XYZ file of C-alpha atoms in Angstrom:
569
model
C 104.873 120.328 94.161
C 101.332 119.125 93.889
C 98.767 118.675 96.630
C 95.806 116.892 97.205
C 96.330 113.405 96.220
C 99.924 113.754 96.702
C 99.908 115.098 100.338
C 98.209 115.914 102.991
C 94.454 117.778 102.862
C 94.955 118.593 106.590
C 97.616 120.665 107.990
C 100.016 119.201 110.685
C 98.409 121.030 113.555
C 94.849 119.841 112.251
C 95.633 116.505 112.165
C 96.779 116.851 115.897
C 93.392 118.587 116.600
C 91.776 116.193 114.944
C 92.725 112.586 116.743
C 93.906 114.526 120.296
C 97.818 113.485 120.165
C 99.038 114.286 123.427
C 102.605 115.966 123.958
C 103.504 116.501 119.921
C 104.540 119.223 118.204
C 101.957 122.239 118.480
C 100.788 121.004 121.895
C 100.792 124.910 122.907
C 99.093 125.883 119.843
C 96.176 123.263 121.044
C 96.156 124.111 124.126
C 95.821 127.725 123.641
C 92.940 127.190 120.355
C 90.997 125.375 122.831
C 91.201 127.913 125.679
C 90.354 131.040 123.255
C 87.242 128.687 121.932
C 86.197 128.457 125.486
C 86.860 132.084 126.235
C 90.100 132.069 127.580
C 93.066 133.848 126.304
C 94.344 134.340 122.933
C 98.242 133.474 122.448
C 100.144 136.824 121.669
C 104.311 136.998 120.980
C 103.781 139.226 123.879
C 102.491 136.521 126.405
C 104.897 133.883 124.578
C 108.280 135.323 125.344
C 106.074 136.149 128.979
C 105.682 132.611 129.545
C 108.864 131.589 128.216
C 110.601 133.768 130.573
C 108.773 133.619 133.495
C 110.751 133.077 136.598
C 109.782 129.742 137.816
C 108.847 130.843 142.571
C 110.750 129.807 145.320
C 108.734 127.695 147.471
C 107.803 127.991 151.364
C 108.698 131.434 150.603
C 107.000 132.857 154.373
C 107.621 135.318 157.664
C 109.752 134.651 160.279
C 107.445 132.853 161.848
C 109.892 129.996 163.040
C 112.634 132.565 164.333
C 113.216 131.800 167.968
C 111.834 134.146 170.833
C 112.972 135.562 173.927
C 112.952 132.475 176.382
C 111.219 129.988 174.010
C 112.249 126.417 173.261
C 115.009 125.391 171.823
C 113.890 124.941 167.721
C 112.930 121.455 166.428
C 115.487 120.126 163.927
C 112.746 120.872 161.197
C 112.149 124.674 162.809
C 115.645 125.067 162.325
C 115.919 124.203 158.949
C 112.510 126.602 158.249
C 114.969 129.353 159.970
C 117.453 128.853 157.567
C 114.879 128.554 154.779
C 113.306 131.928 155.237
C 117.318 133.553 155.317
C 118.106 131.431 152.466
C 114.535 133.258 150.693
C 115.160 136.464 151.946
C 118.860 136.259 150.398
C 117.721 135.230 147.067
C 115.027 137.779 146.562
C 117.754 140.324 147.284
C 120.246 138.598 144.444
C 122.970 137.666 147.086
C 123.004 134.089 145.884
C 125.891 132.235 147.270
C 124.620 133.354 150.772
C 121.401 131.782 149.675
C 122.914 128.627 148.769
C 124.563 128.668 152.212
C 121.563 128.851 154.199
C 119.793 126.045 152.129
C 122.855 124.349 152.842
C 122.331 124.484 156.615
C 118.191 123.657 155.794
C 119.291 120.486 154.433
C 121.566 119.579 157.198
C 118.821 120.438 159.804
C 115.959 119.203 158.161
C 115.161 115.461 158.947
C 115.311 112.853 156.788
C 111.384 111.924 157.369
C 110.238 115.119 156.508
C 110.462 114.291 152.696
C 108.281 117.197 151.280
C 110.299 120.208 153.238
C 113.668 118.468 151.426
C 112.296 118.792 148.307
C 111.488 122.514 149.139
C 114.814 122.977 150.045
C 116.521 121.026 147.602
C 114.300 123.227 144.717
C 115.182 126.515 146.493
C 119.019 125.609 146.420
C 118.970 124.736 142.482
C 116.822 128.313 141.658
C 119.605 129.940 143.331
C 122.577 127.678 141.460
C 120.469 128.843 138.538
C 121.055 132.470 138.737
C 124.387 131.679 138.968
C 124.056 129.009 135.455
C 125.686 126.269 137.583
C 123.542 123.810 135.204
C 125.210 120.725 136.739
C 124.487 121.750 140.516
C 120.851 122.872 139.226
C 120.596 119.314 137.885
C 121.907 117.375 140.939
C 119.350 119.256 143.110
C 116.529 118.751 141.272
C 117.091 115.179 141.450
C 117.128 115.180 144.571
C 114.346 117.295 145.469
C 112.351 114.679 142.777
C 113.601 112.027 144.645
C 111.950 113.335 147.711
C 109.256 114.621 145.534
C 108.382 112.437 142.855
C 105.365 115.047 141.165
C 107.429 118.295 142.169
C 106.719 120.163 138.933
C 108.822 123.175 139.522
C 111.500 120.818 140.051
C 110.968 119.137 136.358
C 110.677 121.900 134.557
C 113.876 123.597 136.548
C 115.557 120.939 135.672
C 114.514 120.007 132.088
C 115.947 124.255 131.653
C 118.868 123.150 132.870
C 118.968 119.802 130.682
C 118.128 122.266 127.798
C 121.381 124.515 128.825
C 123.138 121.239 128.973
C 121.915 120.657 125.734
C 120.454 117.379 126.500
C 117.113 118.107 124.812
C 115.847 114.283 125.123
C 116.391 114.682 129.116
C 114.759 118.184 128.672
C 111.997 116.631 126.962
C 111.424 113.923 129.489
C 111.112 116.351 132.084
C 108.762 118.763 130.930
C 106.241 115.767 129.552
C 106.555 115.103 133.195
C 105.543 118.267 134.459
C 102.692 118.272 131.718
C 101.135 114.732 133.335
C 102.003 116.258 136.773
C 99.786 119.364 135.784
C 96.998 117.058 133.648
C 97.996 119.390 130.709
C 96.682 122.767 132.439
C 99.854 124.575 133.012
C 99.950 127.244 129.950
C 103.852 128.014 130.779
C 104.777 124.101 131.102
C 102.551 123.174 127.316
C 104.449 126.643 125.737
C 108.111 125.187 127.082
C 107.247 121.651 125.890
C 106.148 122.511 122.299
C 110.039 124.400 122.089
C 111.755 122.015 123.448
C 110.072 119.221 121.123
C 110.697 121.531 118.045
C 114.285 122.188 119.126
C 114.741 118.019 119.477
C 112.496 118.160 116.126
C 114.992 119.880 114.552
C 118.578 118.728 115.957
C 116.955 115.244 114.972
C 115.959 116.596 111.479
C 119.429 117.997 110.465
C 121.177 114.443 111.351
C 118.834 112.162 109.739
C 118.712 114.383 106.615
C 122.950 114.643 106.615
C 122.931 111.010 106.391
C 119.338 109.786 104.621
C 119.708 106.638 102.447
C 118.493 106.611 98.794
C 115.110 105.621 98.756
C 112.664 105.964 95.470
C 109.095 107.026 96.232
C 106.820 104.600 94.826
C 105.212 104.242 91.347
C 102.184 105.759 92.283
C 103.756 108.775 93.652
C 106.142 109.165 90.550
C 103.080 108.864 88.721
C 101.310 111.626 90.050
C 104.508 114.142 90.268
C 105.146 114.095 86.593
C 101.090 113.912 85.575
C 101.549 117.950 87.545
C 103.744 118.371 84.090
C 102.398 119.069 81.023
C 104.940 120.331 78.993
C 107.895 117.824 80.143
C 109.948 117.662 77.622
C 111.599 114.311 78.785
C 107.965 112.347 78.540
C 107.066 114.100 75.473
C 110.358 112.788 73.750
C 110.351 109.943 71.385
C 113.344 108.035 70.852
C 114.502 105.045 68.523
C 117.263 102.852 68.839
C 118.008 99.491 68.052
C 120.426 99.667 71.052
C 119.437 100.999 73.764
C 121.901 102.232 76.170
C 122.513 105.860 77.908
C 119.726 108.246 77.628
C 117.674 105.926 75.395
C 118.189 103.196 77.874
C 116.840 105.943 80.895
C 113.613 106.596 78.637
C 112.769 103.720 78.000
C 113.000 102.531 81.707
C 110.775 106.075 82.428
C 108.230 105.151 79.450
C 107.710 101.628 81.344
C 107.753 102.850 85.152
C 110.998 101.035 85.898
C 112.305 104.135 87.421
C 115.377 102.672 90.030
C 117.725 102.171 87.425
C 117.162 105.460 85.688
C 119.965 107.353 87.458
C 122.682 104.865 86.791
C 121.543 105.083 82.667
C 121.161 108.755 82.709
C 125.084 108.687 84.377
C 126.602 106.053 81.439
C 124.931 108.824 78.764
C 126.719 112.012 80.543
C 130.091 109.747 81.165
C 130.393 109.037 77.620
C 132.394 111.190 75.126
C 131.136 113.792 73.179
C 131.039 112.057 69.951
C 128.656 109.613 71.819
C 126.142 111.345 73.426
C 123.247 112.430 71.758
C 121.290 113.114 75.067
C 123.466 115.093 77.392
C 121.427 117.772 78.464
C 118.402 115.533 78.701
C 120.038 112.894 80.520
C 121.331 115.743 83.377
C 117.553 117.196 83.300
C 115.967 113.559 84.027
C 119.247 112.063 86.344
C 118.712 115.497 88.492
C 115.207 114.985 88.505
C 115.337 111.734 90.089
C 118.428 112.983 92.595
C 115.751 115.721 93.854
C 112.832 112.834 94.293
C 115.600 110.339 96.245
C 116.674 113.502 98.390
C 120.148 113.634 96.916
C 119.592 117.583 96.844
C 123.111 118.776 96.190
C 124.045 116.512 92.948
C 119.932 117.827 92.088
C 121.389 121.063 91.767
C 124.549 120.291 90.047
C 122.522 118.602 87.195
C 119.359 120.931 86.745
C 121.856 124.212 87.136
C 124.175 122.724 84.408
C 121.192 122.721 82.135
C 119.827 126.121 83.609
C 123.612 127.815 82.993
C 123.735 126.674 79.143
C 122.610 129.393 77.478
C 122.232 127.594 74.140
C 120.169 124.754 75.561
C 116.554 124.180 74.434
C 114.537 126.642 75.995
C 111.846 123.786 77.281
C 114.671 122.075 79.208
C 116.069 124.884 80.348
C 112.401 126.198 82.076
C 111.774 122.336 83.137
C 114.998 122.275 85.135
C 113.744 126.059 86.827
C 110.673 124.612 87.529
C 111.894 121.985 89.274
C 115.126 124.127 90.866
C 112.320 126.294 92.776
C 110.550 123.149 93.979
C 114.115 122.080 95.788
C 114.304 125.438 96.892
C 111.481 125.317 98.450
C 111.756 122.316 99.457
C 115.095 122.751 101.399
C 115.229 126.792 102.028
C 111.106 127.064 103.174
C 112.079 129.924 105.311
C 113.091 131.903 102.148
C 110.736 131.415 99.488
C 112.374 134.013 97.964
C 114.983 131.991 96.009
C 112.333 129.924 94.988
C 110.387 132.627 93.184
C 113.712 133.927 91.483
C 113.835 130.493 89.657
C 110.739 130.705 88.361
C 110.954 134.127 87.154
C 113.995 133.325 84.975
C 112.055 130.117 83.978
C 109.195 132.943 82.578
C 111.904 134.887 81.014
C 113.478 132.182 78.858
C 110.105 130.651 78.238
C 106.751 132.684 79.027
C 104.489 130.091 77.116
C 105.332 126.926 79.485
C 102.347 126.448 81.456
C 104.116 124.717 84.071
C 105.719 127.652 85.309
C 102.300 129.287 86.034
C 100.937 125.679 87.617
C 103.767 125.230 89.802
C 104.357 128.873 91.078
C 100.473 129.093 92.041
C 100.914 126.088 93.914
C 103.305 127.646 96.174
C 101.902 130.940 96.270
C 98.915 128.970 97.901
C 101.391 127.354 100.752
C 102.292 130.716 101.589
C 98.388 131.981 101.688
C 98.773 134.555 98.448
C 95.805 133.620 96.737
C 95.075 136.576 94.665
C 98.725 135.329 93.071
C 98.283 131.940 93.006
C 94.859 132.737 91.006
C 96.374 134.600 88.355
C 99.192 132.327 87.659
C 96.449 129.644 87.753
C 94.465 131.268 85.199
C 97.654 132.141 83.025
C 98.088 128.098 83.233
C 94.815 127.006 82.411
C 94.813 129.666 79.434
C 98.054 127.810 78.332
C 97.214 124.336 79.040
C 92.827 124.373 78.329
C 92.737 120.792 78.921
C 94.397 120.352 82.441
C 92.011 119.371 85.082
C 94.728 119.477 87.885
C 95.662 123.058 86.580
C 91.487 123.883 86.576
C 90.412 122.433 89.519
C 93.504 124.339 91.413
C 92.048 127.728 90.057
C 89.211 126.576 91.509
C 90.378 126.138 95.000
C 92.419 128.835 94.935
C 89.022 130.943 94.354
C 87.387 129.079 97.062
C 90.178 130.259 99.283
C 89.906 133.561 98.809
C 86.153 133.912 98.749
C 86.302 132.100 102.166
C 89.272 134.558 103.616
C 87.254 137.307 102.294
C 83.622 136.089 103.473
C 81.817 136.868 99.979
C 78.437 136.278 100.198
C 77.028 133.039 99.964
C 76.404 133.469 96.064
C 80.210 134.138 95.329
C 80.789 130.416 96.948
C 77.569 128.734 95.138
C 79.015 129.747 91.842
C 82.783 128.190 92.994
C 80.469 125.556 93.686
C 79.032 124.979 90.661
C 82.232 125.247 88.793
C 83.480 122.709 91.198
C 80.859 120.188 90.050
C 81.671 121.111 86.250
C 85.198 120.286 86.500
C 84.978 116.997 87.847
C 82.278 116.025 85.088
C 84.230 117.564 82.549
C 87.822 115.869 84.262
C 86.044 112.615 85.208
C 89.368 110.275 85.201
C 91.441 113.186 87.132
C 91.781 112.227 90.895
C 92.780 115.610 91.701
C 89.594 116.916 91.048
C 87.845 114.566 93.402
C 90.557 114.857 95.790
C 90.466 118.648 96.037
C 86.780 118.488 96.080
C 86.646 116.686 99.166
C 88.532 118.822 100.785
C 86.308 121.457 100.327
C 83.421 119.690 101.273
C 84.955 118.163 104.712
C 85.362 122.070 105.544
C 82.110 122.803 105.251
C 80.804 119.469 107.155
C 79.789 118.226 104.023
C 81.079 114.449 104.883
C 78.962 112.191 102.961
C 79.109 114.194 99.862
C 83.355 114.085 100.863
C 83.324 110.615 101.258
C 81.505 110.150 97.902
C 83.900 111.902 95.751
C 86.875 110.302 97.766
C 85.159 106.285 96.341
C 84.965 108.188 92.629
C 88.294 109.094 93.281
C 89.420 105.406 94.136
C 87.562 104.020 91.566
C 89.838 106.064 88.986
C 93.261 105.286 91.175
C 92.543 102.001 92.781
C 96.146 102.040 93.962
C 96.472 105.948 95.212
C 97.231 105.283 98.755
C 96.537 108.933 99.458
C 93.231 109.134 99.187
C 92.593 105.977 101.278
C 94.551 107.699 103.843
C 92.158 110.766 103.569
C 88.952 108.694 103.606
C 90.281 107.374 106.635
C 91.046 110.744 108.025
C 87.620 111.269 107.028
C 85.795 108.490 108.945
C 87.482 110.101 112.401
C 86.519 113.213 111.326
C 82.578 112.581 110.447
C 81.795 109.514 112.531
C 84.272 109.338 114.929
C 84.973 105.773 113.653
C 88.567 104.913 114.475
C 88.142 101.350 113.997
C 87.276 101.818 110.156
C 89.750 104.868 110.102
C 92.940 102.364 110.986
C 91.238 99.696 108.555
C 91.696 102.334 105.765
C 94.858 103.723 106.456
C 96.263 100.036 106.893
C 94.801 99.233 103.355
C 96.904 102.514 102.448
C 100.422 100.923 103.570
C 99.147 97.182 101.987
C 98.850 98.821 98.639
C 101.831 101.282 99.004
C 104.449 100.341 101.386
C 106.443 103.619 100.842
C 103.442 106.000 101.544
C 104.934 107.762 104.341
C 101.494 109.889 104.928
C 99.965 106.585 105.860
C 102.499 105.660 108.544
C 102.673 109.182 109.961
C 99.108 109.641 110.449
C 98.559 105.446 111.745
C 101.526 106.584 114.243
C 99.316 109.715 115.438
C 96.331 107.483 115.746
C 98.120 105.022 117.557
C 99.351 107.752 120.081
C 95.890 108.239 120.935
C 94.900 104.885 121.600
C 97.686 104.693 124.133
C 99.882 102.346 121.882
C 102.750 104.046 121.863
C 105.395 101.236 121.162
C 103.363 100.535 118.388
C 103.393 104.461 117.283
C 106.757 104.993 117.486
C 107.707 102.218 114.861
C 105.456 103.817 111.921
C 107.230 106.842 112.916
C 110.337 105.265 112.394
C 108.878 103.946 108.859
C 107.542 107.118 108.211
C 110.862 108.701 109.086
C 112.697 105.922 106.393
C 110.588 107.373 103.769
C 110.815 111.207 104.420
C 112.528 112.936 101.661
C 112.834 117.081 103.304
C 114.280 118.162 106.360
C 110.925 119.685 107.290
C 108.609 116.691 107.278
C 111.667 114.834 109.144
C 111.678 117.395 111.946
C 108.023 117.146 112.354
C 107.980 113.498 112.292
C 110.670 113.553 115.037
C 108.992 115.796 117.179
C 106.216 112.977 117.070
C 108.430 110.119 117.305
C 110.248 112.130 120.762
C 107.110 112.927 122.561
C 105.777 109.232 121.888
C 109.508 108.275 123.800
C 108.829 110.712 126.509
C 105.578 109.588 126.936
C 107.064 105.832 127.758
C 110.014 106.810 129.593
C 107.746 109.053 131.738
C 105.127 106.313 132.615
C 107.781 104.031 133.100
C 109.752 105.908 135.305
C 106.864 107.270 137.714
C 104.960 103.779 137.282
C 102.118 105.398 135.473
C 100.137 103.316 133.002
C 100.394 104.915 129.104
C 96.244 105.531 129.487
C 96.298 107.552 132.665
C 99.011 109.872 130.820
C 96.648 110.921 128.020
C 95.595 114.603 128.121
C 91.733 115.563 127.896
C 91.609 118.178 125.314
């Protein structure tokens, strides 16, 4: 439950923002940021569920201007179908549907098959009305048709991709509003709104499988490395055994001690197996074998093994708060939308054992995710008080005081001194790469890039290996410079030195969207998707994965190149 080196400095959205991905998740939200920069409208819940409901027009919707006259003509084949048309119109608007559908009926019949674009009309007009009625398969079968008349018939699209979306055939759904969105050249504030749902409802379906059937996968060294450094009262590291056979628990620590993690769960399982009379370790063989379950997403036998340690009441207190600790991170972790249950473990963790600075550490942390800074700073500073000679746990008080200042625009003297206490902590924490990390951060905000790119080469120079912060100096280089060339070169030097950094692939995929490589984008997705551990970052890595699909079926199926689909934001 860290962050800086260990995830991402820029939020999903930002990231977007940042390298222009067309069609991915929070395409509204850019859409509508860059409209109320430019003076447009702001996006309210009001004018969301407007736009969201919004009754999609009938078309040629006009007088009676074709109805016959006293001794006129006979009506053209096409005037008759306008005839029937108008009825058809003047039916709908009145809600007597089926008569509606009748008279687009006879439109069709009259209507020649030349006269391609008055088809589609009546073809579109027919659906609307099957879709008051929530005859999803007839709405679909028009549409088509009126497409096929009308290849770039937007209403059409997004009629259909609703009814898809009854259907519950959210990749068709998908397909069809990305179409309306190149149709529209990504102007159409209703179409961008339905898009971004439909892509989180895929998002999500697509989330909820994966994660029901994710593989075992360890994160690698470095990232191990850098979650248990966030502890500094584990009382797993801080255990010395002896043995002149090592098996069981002993076996486990001595694996942890030497970064040979991947057989750690198998050793910790021999030592709780064993009988009574033979285990030594139990408790601290369930505390480190549900550890690693929660790291290799195996979140229900997590919390079998850290709430068996939790529930015994006569268990050492430091194990007992470790195991709370870490049961709020997989609470938050798989119930984000109640955070909540999270905070209930670590109040109980505080109650058995008030002096653990970890508690303080890792509850501030998440009082920052959910933007309760005034919290987060006074569990930070009950940390630091506990543990004086953490730099993570000081340079998070520090950002967490940045935060706040910034949210509450203190004057420019309130920040200088953050500042300067900035600049202490990384001389006084020169081999911590969460200082430097953090500090960057700061300084990108404030345009600061050079100085950002500086402490991001200290940082490397530390962690030669922390694929993290290569990523975020590559972040960095579009950010400042523009640079994508030495961007990708960075982030691919990311994935040579850890192939399981899934931050890498994810944002290489993104860039990759951009550049109109979309095959290519779609694999690291796929990698990135491999390595995901949460239900979360799976759903938003799916969303990007699906609109990158969409985006190919879409060109390919209106013979569009991938470069003339790419929105101008």
């Amino acid at each position: 439950m860290t962050t800086g080196s260990t995830g991402s400095t820029f939020p999903k959205w930002q990231l977007a923002l940042l390298i222009g991905a067309p069609v991915a998740i929070g395409l509204g939200y850019l859409y509508w940021r860059k409209s109320a920069d430019q003076g447009g409208d702001k996006l309210t819940k009001k004018k969301l569920a407007d736009l969201k409901d919004k009754t999609i027009s009938l078309d040629g919707d006009s007088s009676d201007a074709t109805k016959q006259q006293p001794d006129a003509k006979p009506l053209t084949g096409r005037e008759l179908a306008q005839q029937h048309k108008n009825s058809g119109n003047a039916h709908f608007r009145v809600g007597r549907y089926d008569q509606a559908i009748s008279e687009y009926d006879a439109a069709i019949e009259h209507c020649p098959t030349y006269e391609a674009t008055d088809r589609a009309t009546y073809y579109q007009n027919r659906a609307a009305a099957f879709e008051q009625l929530h005859n999803w398969p007839a709405v679909i079968k028009d549409c088509t048709s009126a497409i096929e008349c009308n290849p770039a018939y937007t209403k059409a699209l997004v009629r259909r991709a609703k009814a898809y979306e009854q259907q519950h055939d959210l990749p068709k759904a998908l397909e069809d509003i990305t179409a309306a969105c190149i149709v529209d050249r990504f102007q159409n504030k209703t179409t961008l709104v339905t898009a971004d749902r439909i892509l989180r409802e895929l998002g999500q379906q697509h989330g909820k499988e994966a994660m029901s059937g994710k593989k075992e996968i360890y994160p690698s060294k470095q990232f191990l490395r850098s979650y248990f450094s966030s502890f500094n009262n584990d009382p797993i590291r801080k255990l010395v055994v002896a043995s002149s056979e090592p098996k069981g628990f002993i076996k486990a620590k001595v694996m942890f001690d030497k970064g040979e993690y991947e057989g750690i769960v198998a050793a910790c399982t021999e030592e709780i197996e064993s009988s009574e009379s033979e285990s030594e370790y139990k408790l601290e063989a369930l505390l480190l074998r549900g550890t690693f379950y929660n790291l290799i997403a195996c979140y229900d036998a997590a919390k079998q093994d850290l709430d068996a340690v939790i529930e015994l009441e006569t268990a050492d207190k430091r194990l007992r708060s470790n195991a709370l600790i870490k049961r709020a991170s997989l609470a938050m972790q798989t119930e984000p939308e109640t955070p909540g249950e999270c905070f209930k473990y670590f109040t109980k963790a505080e109650e058995i054992d008030g002096t653990n600075g970890d508690i303080y550490h890792h509850r501030g942390q998440v009082y920052i995710l959910i933007d309760r800074m005034d919290d987060a700073i006074a569990d930070f500073e009950q940390a630091y008080k506990l543990c004086p000679t953490s730099g993570i746990i000081a340079t998070h008080l520090c950002y967490a005081s940045y935060r706040m200042a910034a949210q509450n625009r203190q004057d420019e003297s309130a920040l200088a001194r953050i500042k300067t206490r900035f600049n202490e902590i990384v001389q006084q924490y020169a081999d911590c790469v969460e200082c430097y990390s953090i500090l960057a951060q700061v300084l990108t905000e404030e345009q600061k890039f050079d100085e950002a790119d500086s402490c991001f080469v200290k940082a490397l120079a530390v962690e030669p290996d922390n694929a993290q912060i290569y990523v975020h100096r590559g972040l960095l280089q579009l950010q400042w410079k523009g640079d994508i060339d030495e961007g990708v070169r960075l982030i691919k030097k990311a994935i040579q030195i850890d192939g399981k950094c899934e931050f890498a692939y994810e944002t290489l995929g993104t860039i990759e969207v951009q550049r109109g490589n979309l095959v290519e984008a779609i694999k690291l997705f796929e990698t990135a998707i491999e390595l995901s551990r949460t239900e979360m970052s799976l759903v938003h890595l799916y969303s990007l994965k699906d609109a990158a699909i969409a985006q190919v079926n879409v060109a390919k199926n209106m013979g569009l190149s991938i470069s003339s689909i790419q929105p101008n934001f």
